[in-house]
Short mmCIF file of N, CA, C and O in Angstrom, two decimals:
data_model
loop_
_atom_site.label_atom_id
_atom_site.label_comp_id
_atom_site.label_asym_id
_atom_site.label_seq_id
_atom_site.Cartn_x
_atom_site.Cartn_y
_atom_site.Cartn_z
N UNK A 1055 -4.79 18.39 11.22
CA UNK A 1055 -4.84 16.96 10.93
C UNK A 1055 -6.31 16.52 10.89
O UNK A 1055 -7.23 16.99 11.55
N UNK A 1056 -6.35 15.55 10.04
CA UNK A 1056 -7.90 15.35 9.66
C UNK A 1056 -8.39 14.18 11.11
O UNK A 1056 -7.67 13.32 11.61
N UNK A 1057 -9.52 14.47 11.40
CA UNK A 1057 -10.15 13.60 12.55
C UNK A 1057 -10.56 12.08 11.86
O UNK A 1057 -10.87 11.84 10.69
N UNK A 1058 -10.45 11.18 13.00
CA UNK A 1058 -10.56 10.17 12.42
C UNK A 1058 -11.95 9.80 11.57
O UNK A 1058 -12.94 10.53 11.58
N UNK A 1059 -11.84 8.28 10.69
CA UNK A 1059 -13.32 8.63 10.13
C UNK A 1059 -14.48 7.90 10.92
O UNK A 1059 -15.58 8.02 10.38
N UNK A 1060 -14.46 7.32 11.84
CA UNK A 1060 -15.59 6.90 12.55
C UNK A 1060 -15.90 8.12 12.94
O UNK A 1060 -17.05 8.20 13.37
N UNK A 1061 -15.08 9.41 12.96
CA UNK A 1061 -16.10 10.48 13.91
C UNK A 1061 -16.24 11.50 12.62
O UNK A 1061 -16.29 12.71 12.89
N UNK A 1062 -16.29 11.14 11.41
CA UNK A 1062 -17.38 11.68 10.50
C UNK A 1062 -18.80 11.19 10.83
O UNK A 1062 -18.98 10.26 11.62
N UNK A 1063 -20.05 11.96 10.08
CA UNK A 1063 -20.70 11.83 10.01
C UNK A 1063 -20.92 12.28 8.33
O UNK A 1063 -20.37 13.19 7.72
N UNK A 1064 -22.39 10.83 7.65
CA UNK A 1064 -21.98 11.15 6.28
C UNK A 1064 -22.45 12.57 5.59
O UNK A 1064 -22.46 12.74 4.37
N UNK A 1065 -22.76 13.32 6.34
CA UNK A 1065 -23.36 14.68 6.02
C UNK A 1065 -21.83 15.66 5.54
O UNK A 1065 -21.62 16.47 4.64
N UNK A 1066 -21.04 15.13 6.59
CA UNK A 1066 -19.69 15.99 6.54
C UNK A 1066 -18.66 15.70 5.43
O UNK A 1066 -17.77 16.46 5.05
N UNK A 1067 -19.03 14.17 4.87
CA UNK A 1067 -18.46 13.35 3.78
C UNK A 1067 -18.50 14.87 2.69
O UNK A 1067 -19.55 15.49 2.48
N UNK A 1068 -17.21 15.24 2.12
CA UNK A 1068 -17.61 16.25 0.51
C UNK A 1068 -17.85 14.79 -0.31
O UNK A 1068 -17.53 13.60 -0.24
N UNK A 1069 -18.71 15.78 -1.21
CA UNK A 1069 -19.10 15.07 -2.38
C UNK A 1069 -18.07 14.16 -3.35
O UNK A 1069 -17.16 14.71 -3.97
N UNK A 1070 -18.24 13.09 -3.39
CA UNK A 1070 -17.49 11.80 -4.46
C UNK A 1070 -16.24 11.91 -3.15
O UNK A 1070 -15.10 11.93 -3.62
N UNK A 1071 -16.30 11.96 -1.98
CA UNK A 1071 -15.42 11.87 -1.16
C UNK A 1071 -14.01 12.33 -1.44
O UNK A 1071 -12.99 11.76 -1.06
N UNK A 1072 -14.07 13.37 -2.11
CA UNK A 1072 -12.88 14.11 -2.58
C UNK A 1072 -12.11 14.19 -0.98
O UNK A 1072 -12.80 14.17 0.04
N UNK A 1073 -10.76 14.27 -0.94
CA UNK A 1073 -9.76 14.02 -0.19
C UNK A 1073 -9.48 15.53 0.11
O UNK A 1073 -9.11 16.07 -0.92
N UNK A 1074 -9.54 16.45 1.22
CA UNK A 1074 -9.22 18.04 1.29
C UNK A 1074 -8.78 18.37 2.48
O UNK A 1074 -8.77 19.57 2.77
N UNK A 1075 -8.36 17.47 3.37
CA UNK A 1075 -7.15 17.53 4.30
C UNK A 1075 -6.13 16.88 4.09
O UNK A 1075 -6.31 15.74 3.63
N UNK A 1076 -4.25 17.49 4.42
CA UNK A 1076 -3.58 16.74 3.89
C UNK A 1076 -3.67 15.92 5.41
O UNK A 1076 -4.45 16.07 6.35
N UNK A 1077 -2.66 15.11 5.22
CA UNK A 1077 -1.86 13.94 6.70
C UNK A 1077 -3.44 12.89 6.50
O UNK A 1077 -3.69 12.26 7.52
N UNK A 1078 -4.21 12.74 5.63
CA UNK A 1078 -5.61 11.63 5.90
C UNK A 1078 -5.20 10.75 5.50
O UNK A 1078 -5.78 9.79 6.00
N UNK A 1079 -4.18 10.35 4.54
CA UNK A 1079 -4.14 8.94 3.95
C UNK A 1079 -4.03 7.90 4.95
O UNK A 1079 -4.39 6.76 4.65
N UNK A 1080 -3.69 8.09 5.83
CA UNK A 1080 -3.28 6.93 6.65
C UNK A 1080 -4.81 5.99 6.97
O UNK A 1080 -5.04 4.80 7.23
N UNK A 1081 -5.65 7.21 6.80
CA UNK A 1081 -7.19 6.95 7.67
C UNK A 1081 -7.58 5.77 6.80
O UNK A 1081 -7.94 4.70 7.28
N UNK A 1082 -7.48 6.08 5.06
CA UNK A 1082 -8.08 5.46 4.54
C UNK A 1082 -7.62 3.89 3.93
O UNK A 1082 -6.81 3.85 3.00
N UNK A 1083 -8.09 2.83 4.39
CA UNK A 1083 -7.14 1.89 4.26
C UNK A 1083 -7.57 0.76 2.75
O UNK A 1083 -8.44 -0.12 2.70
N UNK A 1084 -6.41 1.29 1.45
CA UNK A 1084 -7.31 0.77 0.63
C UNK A 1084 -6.73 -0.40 0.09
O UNK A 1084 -6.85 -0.40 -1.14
N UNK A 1085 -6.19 -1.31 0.51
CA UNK A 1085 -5.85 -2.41 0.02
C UNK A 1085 -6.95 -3.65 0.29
O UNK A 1085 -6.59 -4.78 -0.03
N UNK A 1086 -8.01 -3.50 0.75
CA UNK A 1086 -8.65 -4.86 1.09
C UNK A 1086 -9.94 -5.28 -0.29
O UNK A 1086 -10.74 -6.20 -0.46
N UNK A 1087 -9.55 -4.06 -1.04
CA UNK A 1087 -10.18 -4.77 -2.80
C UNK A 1087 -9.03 -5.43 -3.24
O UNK A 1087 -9.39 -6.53 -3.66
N UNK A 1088 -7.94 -5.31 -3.34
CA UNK A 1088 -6.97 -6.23 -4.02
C UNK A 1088 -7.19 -7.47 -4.58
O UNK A 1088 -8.08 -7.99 -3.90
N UNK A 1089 -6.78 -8.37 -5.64
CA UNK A 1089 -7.27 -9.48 -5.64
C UNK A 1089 -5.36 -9.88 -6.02
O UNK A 1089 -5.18 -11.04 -5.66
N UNK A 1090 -4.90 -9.67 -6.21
CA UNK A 1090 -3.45 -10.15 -5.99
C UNK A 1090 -2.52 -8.75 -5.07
O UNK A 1090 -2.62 -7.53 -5.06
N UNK A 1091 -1.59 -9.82 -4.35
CA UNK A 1091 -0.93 -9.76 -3.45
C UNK A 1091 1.17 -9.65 -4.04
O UNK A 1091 1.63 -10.54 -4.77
N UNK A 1092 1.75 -8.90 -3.73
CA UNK A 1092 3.01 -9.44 -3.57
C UNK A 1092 3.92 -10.18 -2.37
O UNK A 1092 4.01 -9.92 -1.17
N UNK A 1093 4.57 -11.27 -3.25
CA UNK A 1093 5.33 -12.10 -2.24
C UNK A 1093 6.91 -11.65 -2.06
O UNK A 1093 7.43 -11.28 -3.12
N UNK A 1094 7.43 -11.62 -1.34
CA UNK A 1094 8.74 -11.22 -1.32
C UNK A 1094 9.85 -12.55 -0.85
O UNK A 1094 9.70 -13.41 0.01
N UNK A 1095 10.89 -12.33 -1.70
CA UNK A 1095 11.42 -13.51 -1.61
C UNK A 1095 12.73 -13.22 -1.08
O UNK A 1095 13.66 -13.24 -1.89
N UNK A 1096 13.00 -12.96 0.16
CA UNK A 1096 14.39 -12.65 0.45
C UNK A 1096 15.72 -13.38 -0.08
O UNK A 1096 16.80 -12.80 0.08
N UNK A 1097 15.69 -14.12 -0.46
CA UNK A 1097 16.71 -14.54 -1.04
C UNK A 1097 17.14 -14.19 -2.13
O UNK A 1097 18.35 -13.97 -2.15
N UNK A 1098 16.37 -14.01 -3.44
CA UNK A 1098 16.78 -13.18 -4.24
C UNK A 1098 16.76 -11.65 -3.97
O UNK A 1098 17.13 -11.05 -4.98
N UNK A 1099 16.58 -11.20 -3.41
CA UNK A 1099 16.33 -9.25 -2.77
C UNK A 1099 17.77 -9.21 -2.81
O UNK A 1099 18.59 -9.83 -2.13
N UNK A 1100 17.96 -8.22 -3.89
CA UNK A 1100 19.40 -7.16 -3.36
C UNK A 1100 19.51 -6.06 -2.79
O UNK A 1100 20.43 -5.25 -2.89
N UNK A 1101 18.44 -6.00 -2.08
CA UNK A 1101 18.00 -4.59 -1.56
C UNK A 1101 18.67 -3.69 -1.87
O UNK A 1101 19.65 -3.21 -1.32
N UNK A 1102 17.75 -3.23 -3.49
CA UNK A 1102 18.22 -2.38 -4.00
C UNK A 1102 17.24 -0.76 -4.30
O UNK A 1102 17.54 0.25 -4.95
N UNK A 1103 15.84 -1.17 -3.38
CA UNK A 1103 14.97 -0.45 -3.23
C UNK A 1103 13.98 -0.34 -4.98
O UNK A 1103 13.28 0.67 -4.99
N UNK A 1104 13.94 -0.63 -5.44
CA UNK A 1104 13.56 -0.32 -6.47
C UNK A 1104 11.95 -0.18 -6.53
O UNK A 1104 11.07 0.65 -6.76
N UNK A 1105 12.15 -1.57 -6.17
CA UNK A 1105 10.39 -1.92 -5.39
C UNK A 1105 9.73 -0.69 -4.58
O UNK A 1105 8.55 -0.34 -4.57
N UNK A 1106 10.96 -0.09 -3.86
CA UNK A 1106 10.09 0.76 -3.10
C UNK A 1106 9.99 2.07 -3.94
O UNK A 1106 9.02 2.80 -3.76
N UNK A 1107 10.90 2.38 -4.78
CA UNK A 1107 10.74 3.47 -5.54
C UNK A 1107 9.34 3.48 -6.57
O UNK A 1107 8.72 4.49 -6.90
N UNK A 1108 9.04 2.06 -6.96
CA UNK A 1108 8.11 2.95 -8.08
C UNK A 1108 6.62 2.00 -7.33
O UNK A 1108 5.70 1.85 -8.13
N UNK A 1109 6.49 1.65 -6.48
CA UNK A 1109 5.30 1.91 -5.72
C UNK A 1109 4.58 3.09 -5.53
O UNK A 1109 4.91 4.13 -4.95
N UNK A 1110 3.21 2.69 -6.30
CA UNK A 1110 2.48 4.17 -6.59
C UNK A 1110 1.75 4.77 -5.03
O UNK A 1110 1.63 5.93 -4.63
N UNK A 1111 1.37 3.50 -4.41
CA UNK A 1111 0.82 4.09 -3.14
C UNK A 1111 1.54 3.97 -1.92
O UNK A 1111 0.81 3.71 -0.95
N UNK A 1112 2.77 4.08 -1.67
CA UNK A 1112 3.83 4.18 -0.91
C UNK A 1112 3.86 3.15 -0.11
O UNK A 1112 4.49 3.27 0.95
N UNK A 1113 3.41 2.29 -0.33
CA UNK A 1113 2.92 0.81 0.67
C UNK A 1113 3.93 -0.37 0.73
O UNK A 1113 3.47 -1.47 1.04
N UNK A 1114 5.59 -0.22 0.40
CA UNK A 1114 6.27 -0.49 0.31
C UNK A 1114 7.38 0.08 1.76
O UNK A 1114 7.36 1.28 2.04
N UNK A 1115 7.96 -0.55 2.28
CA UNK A 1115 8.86 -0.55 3.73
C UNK A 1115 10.18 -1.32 3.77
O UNK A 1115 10.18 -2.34 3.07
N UNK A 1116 11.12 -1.10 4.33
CA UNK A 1116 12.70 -1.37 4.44
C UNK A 1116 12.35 -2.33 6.07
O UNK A 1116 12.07 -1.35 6.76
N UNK A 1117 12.25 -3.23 6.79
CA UNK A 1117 13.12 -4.04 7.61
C UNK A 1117 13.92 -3.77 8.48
O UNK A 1117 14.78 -2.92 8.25
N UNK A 1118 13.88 -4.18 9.29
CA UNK A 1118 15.40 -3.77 10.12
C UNK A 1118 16.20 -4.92 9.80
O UNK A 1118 16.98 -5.07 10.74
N UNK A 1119 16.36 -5.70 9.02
CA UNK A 1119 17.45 -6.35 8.11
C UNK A 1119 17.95 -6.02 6.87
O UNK A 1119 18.75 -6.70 6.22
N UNK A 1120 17.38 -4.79 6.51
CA UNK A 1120 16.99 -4.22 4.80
C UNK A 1120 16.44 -4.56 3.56
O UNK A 1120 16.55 -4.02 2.46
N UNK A 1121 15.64 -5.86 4.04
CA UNK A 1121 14.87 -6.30 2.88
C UNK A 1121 13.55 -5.34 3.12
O UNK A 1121 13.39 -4.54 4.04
N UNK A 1122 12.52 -5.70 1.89
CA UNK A 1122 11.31 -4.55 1.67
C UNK A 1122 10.12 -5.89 1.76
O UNK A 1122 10.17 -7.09 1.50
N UNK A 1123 9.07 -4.98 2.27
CA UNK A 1123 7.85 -6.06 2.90
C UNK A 1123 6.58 -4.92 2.25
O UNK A 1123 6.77 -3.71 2.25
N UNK A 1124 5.52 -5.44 1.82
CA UNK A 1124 4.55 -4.43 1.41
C UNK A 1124 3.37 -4.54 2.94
O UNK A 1124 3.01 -5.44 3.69
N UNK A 1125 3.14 -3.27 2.83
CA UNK A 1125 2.51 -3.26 3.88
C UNK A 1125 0.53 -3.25 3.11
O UNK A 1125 -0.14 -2.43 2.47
N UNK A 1126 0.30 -4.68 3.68
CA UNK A 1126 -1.12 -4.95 2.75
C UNK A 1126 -2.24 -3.98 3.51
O UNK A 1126 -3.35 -4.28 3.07
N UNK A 1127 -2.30 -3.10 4.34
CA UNK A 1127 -3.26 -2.22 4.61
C UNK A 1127 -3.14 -1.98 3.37
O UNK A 1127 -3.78 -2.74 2.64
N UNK A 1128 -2.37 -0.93 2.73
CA UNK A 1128 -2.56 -0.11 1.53
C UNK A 1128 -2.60 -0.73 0.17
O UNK A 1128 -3.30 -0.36 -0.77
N UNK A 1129 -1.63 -1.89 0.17
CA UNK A 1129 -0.90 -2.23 -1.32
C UNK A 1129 -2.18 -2.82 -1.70
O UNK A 1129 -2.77 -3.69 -1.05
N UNK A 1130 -2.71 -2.11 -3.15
CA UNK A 1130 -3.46 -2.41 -3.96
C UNK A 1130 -3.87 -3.38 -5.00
O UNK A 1130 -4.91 -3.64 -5.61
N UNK A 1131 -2.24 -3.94 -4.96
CA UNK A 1131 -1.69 -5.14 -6.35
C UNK A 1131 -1.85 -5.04 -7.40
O UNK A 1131 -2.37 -5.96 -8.04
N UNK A 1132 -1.40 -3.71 -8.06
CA UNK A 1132 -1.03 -2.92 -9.05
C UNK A 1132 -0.20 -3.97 -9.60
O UNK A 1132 -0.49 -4.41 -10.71
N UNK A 1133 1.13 -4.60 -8.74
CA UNK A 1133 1.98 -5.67 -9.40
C UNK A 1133 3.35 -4.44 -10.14
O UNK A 1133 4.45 -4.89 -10.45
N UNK A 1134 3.07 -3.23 -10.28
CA UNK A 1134 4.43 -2.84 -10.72
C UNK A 1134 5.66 -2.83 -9.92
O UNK A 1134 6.74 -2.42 -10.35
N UNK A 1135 5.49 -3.24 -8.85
CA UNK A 1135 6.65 -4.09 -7.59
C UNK A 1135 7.48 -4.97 -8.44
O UNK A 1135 8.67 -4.89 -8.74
N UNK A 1136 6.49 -5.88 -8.79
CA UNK A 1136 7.30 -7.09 -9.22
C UNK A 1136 7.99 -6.92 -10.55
O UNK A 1136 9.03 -7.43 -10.96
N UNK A 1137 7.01 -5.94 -11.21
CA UNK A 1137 7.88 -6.23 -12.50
C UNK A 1137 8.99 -5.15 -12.99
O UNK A 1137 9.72 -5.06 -13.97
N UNK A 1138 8.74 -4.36 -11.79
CA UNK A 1138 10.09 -3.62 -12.10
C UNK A 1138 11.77 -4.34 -11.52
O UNK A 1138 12.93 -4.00 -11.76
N UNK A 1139 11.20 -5.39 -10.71
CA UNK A 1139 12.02 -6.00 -10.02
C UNK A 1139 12.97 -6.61 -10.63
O UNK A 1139 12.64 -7.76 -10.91
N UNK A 1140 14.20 -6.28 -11.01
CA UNK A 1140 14.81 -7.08 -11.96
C UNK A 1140 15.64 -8.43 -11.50
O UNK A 1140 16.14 -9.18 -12.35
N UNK A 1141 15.75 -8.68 -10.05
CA UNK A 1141 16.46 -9.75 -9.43
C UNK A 1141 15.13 -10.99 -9.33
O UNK A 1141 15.21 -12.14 -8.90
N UNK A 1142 14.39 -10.52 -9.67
CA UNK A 1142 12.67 -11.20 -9.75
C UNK A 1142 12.62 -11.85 -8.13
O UNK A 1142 12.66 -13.06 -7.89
N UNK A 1143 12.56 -11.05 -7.39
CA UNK A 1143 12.25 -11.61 -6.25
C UNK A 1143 11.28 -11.09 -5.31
O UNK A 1143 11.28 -11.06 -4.08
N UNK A 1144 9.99 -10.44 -6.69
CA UNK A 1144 8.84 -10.32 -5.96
C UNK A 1144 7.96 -11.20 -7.10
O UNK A 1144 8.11 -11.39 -8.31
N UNK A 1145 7.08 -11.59 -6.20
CA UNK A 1145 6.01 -12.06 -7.74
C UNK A 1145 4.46 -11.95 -6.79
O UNK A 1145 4.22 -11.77 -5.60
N UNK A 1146 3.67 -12.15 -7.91
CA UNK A 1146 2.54 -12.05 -7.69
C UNK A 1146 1.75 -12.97 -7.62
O UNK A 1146 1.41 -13.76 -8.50
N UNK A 1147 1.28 -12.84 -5.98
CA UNK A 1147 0.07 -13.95 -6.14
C UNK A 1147 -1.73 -13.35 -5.52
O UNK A 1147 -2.14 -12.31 -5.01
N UNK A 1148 -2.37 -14.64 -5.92
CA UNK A 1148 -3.71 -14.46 -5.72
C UNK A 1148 -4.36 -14.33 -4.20
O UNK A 1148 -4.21 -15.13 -3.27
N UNK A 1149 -5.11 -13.12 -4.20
CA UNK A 1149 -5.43 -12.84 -2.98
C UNK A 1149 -6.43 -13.88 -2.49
O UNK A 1149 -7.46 -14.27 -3.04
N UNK A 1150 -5.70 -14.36 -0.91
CA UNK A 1150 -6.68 -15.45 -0.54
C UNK A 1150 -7.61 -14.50 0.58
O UNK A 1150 -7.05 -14.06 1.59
N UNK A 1151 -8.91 -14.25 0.34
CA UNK A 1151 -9.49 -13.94 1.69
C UNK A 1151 -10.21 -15.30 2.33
O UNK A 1151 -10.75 -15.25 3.43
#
């Protein structure tokens, strides 16, 4: 398992930071460039997972009620959440920092 990255040093960084341990994604947390966000609207959700299926960076999660929540460490706001969504009960909005 890859060590965390505060205890890199940038000497140890490979070049263009190519990724060459598996289990690291977690380390790297890339949703905070985003400039849109998904909203989830439980009321229309048929939790039918769909959302979570074609989420490219797996940043999509089930509830312990079974609705789906994006988890914004990662989610990038790609937006193909929403528009695969056919009950339209994700949409996209503008990232407020």
């Amino acid at each position: 398992m890859a060590k965390p990255m505060d205890q890199y040093t940038w000497r140890e960084l490979e070049i263009g930071n190519v990724v060459t341990e598996p289990g690291n994604a977690q380390e790297y947390k890339t949703g905070d460039w985003r400039s849109q966000r998904p909203v989830f609207d439980n009321k229309k959700c048929i939790k039918c997972g769909v959302c979570w299926m074609f989420c490219p960076d797996n940043s999509i999660m089930q509830d312990a009620e079974g609705f789906f929540c994006a988890d914004l460490d990662y989610c990038k706001g790609c937006g193909i959440c929403a528009r695969e969504c056919w009950p339209g009960a994700i949409a996209m909005a503008e990232e407020v920092k």
